[in-house]
mmCIF file of C-alpha atoms in Angstrom:
data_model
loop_
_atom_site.group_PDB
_atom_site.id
_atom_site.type_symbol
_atom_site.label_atom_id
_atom_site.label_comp_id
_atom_site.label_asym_id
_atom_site.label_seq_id
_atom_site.Cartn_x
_atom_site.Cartn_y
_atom_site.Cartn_z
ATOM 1 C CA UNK A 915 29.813 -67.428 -103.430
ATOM 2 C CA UNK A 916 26.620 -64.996 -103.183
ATOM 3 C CA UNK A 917 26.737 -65.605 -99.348
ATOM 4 C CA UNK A 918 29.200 -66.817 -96.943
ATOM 5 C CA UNK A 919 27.923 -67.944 -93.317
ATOM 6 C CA UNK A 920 30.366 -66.876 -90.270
ATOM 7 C CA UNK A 921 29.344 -68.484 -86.633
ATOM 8 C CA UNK A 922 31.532 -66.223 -84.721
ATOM 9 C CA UNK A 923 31.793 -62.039 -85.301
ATOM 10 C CA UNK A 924 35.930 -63.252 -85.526
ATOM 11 C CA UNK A 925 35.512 -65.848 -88.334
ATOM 12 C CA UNK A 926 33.229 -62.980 -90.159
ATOM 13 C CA UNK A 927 35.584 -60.487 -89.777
ATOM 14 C CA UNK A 928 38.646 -62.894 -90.954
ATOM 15 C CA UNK A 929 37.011 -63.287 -94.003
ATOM 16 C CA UNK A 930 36.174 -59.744 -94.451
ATOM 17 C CA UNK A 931 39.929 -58.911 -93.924
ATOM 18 C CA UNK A 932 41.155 -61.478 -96.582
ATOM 19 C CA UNK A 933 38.692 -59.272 -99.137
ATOM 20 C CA UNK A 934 35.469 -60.906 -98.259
ATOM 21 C CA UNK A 935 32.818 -58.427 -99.288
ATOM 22 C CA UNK A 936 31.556 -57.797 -95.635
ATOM 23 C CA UNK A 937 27.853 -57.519 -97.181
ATOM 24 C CA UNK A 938 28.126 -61.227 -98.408
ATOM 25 C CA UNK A 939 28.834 -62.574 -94.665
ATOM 26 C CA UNK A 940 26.482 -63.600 -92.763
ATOM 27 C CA UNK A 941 26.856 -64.168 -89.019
ATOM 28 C CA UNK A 942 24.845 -67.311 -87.747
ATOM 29 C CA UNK A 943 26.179 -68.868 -84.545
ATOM 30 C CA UNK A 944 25.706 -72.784 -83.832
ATOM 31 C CA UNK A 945 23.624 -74.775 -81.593
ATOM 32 C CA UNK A 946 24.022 -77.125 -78.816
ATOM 33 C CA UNK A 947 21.958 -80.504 -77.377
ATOM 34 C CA UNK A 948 20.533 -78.857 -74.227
ATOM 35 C CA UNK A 949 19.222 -82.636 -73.682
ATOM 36 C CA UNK A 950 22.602 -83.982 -73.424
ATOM 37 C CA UNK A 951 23.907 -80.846 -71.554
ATOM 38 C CA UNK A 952 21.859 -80.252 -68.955
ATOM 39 C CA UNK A 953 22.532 -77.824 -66.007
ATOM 40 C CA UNK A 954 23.382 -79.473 -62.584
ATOM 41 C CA UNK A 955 24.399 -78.041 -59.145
ATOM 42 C CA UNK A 956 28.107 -77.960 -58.327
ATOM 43 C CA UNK A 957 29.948 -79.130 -55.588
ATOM 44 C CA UNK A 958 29.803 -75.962 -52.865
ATOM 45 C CA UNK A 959 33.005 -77.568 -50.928
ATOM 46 C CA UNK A 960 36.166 -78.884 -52.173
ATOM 47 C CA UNK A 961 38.632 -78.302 -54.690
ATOM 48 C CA UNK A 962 37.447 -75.839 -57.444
ATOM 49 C CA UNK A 963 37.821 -77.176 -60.637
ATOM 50 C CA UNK A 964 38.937 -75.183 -63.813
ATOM 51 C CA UNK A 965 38.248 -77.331 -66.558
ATOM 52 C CA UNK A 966 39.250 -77.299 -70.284
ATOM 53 C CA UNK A 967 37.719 -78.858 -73.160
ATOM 54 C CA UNK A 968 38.996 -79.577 -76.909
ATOM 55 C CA UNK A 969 42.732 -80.513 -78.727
ATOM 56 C CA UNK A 970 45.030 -79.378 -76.281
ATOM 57 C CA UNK A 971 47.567 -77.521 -78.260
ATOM 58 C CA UNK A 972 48.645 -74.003 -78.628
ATOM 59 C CA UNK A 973 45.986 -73.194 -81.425
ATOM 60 C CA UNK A 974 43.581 -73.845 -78.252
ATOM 61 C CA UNK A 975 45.812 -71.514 -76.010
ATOM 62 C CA UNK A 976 46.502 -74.216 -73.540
ATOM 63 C CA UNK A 977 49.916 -72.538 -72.533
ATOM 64 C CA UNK A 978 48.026 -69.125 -71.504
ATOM 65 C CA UNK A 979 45.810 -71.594 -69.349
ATOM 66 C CA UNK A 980 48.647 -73.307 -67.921
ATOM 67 C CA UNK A 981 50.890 -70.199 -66.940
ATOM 68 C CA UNK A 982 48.219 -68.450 -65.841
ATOM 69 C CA UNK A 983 46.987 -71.418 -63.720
ATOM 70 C CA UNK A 984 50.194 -71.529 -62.438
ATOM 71 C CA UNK A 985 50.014 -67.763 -61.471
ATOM 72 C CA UNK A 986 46.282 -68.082 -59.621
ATOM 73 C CA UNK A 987 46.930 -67.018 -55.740
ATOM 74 C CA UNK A 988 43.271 -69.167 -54.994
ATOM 75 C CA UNK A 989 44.445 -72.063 -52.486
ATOM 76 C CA UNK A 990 42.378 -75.499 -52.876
ATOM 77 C CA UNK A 991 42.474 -75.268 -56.823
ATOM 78 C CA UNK A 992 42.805 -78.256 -59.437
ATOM 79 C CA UNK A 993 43.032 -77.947 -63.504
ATOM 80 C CA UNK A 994 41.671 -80.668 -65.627
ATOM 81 C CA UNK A 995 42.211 -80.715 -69.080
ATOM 82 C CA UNK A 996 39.982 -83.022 -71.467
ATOM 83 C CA UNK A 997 40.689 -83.349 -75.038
ATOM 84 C CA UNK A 998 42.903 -85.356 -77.484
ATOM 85 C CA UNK A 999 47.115 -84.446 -77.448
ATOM 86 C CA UNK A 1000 47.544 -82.172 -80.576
ATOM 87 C CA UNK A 1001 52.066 -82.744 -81.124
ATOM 88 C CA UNK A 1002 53.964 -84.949 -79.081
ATOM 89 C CA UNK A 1003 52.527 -82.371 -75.991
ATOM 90 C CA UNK A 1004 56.494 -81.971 -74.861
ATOM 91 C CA UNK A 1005 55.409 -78.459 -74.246
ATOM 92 C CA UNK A 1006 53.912 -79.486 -71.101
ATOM 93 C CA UNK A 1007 56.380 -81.029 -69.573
ATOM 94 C CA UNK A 1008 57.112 -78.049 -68.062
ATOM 95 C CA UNK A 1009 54.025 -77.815 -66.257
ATOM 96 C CA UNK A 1010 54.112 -81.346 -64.837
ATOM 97 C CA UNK A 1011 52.232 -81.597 -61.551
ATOM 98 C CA UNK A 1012 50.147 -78.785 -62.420
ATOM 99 C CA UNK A 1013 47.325 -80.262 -64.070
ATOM 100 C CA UNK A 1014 45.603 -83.542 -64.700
ATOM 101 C CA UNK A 1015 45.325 -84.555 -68.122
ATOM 102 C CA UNK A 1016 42.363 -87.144 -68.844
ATOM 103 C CA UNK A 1017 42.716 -87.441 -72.867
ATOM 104 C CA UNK A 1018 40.110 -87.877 -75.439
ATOM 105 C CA UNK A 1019 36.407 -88.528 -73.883
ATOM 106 C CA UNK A 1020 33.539 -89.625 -75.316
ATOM 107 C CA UNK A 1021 30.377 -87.205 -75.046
ATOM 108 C CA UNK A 1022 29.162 -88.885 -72.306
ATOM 109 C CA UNK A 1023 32.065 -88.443 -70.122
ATOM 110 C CA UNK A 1024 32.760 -84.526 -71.434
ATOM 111 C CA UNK A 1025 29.227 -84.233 -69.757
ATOM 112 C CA UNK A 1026 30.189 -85.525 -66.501
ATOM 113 C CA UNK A 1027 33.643 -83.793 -66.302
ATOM 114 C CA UNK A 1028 31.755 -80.764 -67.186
ATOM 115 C CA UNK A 1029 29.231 -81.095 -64.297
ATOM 116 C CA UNK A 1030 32.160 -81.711 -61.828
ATOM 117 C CA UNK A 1031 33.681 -78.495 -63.007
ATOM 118 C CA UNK A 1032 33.190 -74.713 -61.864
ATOM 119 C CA UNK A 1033 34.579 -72.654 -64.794
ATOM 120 C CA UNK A 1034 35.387 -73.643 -68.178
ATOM 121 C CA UNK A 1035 38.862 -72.085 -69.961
ATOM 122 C CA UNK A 1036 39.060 -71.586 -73.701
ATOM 123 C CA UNK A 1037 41.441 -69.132 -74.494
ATOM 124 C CA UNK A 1038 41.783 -70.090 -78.202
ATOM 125 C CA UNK A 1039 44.127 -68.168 -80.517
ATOM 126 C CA UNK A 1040 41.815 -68.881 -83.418
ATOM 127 C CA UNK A 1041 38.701 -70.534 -83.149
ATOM 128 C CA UNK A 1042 35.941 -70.584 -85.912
ATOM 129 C CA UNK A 1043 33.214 -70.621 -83.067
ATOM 130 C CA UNK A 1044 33.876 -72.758 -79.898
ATOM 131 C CA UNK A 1045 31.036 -75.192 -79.063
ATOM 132 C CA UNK A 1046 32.217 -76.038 -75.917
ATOM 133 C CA UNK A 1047 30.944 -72.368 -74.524
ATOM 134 C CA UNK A 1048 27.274 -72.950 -74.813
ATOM 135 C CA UNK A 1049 27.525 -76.473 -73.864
ATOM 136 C CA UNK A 1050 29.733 -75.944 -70.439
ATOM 137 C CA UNK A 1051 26.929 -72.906 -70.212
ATOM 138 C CA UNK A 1052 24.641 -74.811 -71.024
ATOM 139 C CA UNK A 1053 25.643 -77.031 -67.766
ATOM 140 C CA UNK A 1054 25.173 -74.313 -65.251
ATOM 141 C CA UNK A 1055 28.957 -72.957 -65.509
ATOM 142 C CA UNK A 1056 30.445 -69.989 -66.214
ATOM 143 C CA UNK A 1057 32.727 -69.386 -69.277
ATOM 144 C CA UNK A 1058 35.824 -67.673 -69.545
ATOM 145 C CA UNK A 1059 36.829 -67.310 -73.588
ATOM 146 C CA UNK A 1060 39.195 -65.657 -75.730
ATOM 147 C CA UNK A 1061 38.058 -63.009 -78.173
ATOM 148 C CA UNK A 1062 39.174 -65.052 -80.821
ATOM 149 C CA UNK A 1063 36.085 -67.593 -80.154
ATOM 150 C CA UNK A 1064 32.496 -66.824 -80.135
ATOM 151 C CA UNK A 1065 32.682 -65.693 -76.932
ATOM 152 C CA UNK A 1066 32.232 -62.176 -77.408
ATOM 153 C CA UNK A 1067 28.976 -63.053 -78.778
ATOM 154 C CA UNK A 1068 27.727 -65.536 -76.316
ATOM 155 C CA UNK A 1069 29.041 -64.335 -72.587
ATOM 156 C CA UNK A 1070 27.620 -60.985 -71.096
ATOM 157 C CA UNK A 1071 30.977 -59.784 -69.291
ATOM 158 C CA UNK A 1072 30.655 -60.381 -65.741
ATOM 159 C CA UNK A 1073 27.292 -62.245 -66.020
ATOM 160 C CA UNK A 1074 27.691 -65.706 -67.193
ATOM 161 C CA UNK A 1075 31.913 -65.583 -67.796
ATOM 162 C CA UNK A 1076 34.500 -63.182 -68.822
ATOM 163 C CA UNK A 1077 35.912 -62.670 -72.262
ATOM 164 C CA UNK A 1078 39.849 -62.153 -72.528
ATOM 165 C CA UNK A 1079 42.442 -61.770 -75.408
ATOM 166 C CA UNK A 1080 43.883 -65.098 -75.628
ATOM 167 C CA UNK A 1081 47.344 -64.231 -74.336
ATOM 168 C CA UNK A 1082 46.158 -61.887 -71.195
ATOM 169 C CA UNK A 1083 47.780 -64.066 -68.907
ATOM 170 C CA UNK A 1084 47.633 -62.201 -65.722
ATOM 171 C CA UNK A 1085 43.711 -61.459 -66.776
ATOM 172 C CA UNK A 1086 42.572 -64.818 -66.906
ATOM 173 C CA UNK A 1087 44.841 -65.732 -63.489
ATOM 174 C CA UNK A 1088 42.725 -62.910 -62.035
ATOM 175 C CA UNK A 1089 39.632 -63.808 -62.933
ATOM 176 C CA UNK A 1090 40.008 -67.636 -61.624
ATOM 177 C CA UNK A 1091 40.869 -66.139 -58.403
ATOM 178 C CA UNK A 1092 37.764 -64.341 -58.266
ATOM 179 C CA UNK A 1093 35.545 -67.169 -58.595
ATOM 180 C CA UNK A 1094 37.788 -69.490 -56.820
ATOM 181 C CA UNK A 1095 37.248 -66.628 -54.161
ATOM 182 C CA UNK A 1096 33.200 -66.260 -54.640
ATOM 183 C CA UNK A 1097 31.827 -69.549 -54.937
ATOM 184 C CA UNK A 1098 28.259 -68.107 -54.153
ATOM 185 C CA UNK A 1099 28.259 -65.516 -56.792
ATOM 186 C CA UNK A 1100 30.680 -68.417 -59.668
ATOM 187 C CA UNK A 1101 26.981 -70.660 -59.163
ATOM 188 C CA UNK A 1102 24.848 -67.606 -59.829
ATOM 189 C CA UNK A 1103 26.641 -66.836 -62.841
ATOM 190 C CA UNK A 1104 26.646 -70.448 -63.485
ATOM 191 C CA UNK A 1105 22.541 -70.202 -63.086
ATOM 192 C CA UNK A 1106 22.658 -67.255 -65.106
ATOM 193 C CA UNK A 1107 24.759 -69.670 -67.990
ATOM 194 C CA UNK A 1108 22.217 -71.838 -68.522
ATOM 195 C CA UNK A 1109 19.243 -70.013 -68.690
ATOM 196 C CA UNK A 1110 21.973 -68.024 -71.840
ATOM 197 C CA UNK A 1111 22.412 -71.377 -73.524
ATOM 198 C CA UNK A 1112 18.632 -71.348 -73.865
ATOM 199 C CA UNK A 1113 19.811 -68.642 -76.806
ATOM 200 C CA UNK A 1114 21.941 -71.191 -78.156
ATOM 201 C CA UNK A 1115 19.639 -74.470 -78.399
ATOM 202 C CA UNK A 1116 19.231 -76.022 -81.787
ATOM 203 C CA UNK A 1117 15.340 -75.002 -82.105
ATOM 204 C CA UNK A 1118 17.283 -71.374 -82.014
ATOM 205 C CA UNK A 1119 19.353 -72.299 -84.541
ATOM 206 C CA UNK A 1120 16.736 -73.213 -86.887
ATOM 207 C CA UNK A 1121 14.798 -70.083 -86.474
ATOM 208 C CA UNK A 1122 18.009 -67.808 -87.043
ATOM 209 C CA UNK A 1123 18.429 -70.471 -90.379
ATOM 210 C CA UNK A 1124 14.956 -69.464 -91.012
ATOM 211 C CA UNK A 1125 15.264 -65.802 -90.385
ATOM 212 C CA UNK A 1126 18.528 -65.466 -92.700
ATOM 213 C CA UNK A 1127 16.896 -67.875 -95.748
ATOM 214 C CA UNK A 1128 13.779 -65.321 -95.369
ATOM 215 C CA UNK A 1129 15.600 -61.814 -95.669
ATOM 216 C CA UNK A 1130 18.562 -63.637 -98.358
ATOM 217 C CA UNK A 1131 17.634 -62.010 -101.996
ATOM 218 C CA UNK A 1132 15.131 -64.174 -104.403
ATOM 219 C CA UNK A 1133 16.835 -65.906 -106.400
ATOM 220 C CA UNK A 1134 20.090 -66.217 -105.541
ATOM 221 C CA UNK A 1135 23.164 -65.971 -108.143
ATOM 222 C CA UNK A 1136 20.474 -65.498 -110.594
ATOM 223 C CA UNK A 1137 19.120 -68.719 -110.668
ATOM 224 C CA UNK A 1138 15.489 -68.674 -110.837
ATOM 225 C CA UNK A 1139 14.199 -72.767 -109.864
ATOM 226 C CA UNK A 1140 15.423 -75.219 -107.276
#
């Protein structure tokens, strides 16, 4: 291939390490619907809700959510996951009573669970981008990702989330506690979130498409029409 597109810095640099030519990748993140995903206020009282989104299986990091869920000091607290069972989910039998598992949603509903929700939780172990940061953003949440996500890219540390290593338990227990603890300053950084995902819209996308087609070499692999 001439050029290879990446939509995280982690998927780039996975390629480069497998003997990618780093020259040949090019980083272009993806979009999200801010139609379908747009901000709401949350709930000031009542339980906070830590929600996750996607296959819930170890590939998403699920048990560093679940243990460090279980090691959050925040009282009035509730975990939701949302996603389709990746195994036969016996791994989470040992976490029984600790979380309330809703299965696969349609858009529609992922939307709603979202806007219930006061932090989203993706602390992926590999993930080629994670679209479910700029949409919960997008929502008027903050984010807490892995660095193995785009998440690096997307959340400004301490603004609009917090980006972890995926198995920094005890970080990611801390950080719940801290907006479980500071509901006032979670919605600003929730605010903050989805005037980010603005970065992140589809209409951005196309002009970073535009951008990279503009500054690629002319022609490409030496061919001269089409």
């Amino acid at each position: 291939a001439d050029v290879c597109l990446a939509a995280s810095e982690f998927t780039r640099q996975s390629l480069v390490e497998v003997g990618v030519p780093s020259d040949k990748v090019c980083l272009l993140p993806l979009g999200v619907d801010l139609a379908d995903f747009a901000p709401s206020d949350r709930p000031s009282g009542g339980l906070f809700r830590v929600l996750f989104v996607g296959g819930v299986g170890q590939r998403k990091g699920v048990k560093y959510l679940l243990e460090a869920y279980r090691r959050m000091k925040a009282p009035g607290t509730e975990l939701v996951l949302v996603g389709p069972m990746v195994g036969s989910g016996r791994g989470l039998e040992a976490y029984r009573g600790s979380y309330t598992y809703l299965g696969r949603r349609d858009q529609r509903d992922v939307v709603r669970e979202m806007r219930r929700s006061h932090v989203l939780v993706l602390p992926s172990v590999f993930e080629g981008f994670g679209l479910v940061i700029p949409e919960a953003m997008a929502t008027g949440m903050p984010v807490i990702a892995s660095t193995h996500t785009a998440g690096p890219e997307i959340i400004r540390e301490g603004t609009d989330g917090f980006v972890l290593a995926p198995d920094d338990v005890d970080g990611l227990a801390a950080k719940l506690d801290w907006l479980a603890t500071h509901r006032d300053r979670s919605a600003e950084m929730g605010r903050a979130a989805a005037e980010r995902a603005h970065l992140y819209s589809w209409d951005a996308h196309a002009g970073r498409v535009g951008e990279l087609l503009a500054d690629l070499p002319t022609p490409i692999g030496g061919h001269a029409d089409g």
